[in-house]
Coordinates of C-alpha atoms in Angstrom, one line a residue:
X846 CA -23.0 -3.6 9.7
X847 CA -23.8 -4.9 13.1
X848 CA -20.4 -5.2 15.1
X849 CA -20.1 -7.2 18.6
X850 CA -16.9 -6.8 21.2
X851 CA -16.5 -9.7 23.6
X852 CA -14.2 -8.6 25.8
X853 CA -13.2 -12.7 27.8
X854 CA -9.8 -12.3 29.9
X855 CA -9.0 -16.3 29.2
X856 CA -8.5 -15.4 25.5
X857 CA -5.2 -16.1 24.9
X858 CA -5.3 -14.0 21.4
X859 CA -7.7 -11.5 19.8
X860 CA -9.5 -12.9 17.0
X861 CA -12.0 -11.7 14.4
X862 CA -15.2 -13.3 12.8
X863 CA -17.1 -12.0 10.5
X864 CA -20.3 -13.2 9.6
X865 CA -22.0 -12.4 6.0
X866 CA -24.7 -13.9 3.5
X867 CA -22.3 -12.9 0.5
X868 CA -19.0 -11.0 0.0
X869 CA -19.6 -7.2 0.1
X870 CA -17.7 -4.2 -0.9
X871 CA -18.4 -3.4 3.3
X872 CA -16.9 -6.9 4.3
X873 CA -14.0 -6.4 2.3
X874 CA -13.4 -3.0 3.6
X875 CA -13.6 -4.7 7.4
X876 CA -11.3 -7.4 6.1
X877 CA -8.7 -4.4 4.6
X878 CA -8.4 -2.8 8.0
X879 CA -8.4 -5.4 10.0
X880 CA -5.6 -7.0 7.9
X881 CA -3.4 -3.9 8.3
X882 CA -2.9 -3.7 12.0
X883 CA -1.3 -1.2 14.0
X884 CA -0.5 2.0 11.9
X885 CA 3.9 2.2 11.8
X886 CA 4.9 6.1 10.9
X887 CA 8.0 6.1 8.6
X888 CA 10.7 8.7 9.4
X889 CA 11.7 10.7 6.1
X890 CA 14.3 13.3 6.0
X891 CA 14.5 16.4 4.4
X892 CA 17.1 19.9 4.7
X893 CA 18.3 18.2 7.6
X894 CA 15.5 17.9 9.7
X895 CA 13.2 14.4 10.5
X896 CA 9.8 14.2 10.0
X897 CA 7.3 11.4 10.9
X898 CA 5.2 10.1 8.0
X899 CA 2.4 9.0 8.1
X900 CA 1.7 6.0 5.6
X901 CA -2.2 6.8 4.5
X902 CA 0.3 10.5 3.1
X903 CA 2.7 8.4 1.4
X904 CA 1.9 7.6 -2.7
X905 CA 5.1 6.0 -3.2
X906 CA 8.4 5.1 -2.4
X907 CA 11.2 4.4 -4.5
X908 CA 15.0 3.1 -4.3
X909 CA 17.2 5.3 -6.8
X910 CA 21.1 6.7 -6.6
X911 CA 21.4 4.3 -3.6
X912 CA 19.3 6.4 -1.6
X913 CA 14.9 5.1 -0.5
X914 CA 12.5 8.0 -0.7
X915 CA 9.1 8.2 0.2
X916 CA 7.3 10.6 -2.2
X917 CA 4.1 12.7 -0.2
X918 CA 2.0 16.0 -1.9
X919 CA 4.5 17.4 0.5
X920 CA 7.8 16.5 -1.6
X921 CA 10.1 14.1 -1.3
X922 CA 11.4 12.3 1.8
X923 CA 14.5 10.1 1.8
X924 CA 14.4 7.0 4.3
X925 CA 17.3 6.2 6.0
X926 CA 16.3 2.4 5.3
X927 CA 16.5 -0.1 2.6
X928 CA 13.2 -0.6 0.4
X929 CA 12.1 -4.0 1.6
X930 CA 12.4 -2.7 5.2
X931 CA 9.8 -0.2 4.8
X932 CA 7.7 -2.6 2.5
X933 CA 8.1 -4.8 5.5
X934 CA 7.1 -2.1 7.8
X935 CA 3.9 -1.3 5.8
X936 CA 2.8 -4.9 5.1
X937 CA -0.4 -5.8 5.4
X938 CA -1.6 -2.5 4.6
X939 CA -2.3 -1.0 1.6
X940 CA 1.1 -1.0 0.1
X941 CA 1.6 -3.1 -3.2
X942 CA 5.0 -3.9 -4.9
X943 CA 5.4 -2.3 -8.6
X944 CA 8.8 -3.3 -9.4
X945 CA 12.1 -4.0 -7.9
X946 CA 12.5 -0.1 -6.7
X947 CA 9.2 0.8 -5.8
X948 CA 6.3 0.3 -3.7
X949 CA 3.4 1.9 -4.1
X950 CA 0.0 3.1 -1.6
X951 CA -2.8 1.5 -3.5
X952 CA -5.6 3.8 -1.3
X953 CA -3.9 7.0 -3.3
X954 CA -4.6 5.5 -6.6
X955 CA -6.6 7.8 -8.6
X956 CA -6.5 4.6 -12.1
X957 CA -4.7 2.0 -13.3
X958 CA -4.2 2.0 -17.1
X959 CA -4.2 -1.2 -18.4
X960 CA -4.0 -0.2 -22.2
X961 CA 0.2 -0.7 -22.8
X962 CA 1.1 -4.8 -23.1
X963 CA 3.0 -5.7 -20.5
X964 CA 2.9 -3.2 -18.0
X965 CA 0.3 -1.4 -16.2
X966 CA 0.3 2.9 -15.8
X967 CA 0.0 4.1 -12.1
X968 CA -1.8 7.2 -11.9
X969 CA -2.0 9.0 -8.3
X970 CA -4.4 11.4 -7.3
X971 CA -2.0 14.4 -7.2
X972 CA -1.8 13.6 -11.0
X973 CA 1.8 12.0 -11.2
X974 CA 2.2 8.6 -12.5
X975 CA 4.9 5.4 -12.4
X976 CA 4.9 2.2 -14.1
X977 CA 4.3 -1.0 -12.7
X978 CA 7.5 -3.3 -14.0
X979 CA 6.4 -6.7 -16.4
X980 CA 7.5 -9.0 -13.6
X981 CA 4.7 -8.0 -11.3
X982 CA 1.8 -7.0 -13.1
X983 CA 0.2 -10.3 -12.7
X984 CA 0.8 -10.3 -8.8
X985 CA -0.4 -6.8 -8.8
X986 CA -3.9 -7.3 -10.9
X987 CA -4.6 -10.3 -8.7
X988 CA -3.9 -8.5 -5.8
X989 CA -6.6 -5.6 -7.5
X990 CA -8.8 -8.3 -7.9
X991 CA -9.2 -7.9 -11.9
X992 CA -7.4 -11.3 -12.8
X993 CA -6.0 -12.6 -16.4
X994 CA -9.7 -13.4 -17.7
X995 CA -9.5 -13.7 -21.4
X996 CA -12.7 -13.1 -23.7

């Protein structure tokens, strides 16, 4: 990919074009970062010490007893914030809602297993899974790009 930086001092606003013959797997990688802005570490807390995360380390995290946690291959983290805060704080990254108490990081992924009606099966790279709830299955595969297509 050829990439140009004009750097003009009466741009009001930073702006991004990208110019392609077709849509790529490469353009839509450009588009995914750019989309996701400036990176926004979570704090998680754990045996009563504070620890940044960092989100590309977080697989999921989950509301449950009252409490948020962020789940890493470190352990578990609890957030000292509600869920849709730190869905708002990872928005346009690559963070996807999977039911009403949990969010999860789509780039640690390993499958998605579409086999059980209704619902789809997470399965993360460390090997542990989650389910994706009914209500946002079709929200989730359009957002994975692999639609309602009947044959």
């Amino acid at each position: 990919m050829n990439v140009e930086v004009r750097i003009d001092p009466n741009c009001a606003e930073a702006r991004a074009v990208i110019t392609a013959p077709r849509m790529t797997e490469e353009v839509e990688a450009a588009l995914r970062l750019l989309a996701r802005g400036p990176e926004r570490k979570l704090t998680g807390f754990r045996g009563g010490e504070a620890e940044l995360l960092d989100p590309a380390d977080i697989l999921r995290i989950y509301a449950g007893g009252g409490k948020v946690y962020a789940v890493t291959e470190r352990g578990e983290f609890e957030l000292r914030m509600r869920l849709y805060e730190a869905e708002r704080r990872l928005e346009g990254g690559a963070f996807a809602r999977i039911s009403n108490a949990e969010i999860v990081n789509l780039d640690r992924v390993r499958a998605f297993d579409l086999r059980l009606t209704g619902t789809i099966v997470v399965r993360f790279a460390d090997g542990s899974i989650t389910y994706a709830a009914r209500r946002y299955v079709a929200a989730l595969k359009k957002r994975l790009g692999i639609g309602g297509e009947k044959k």
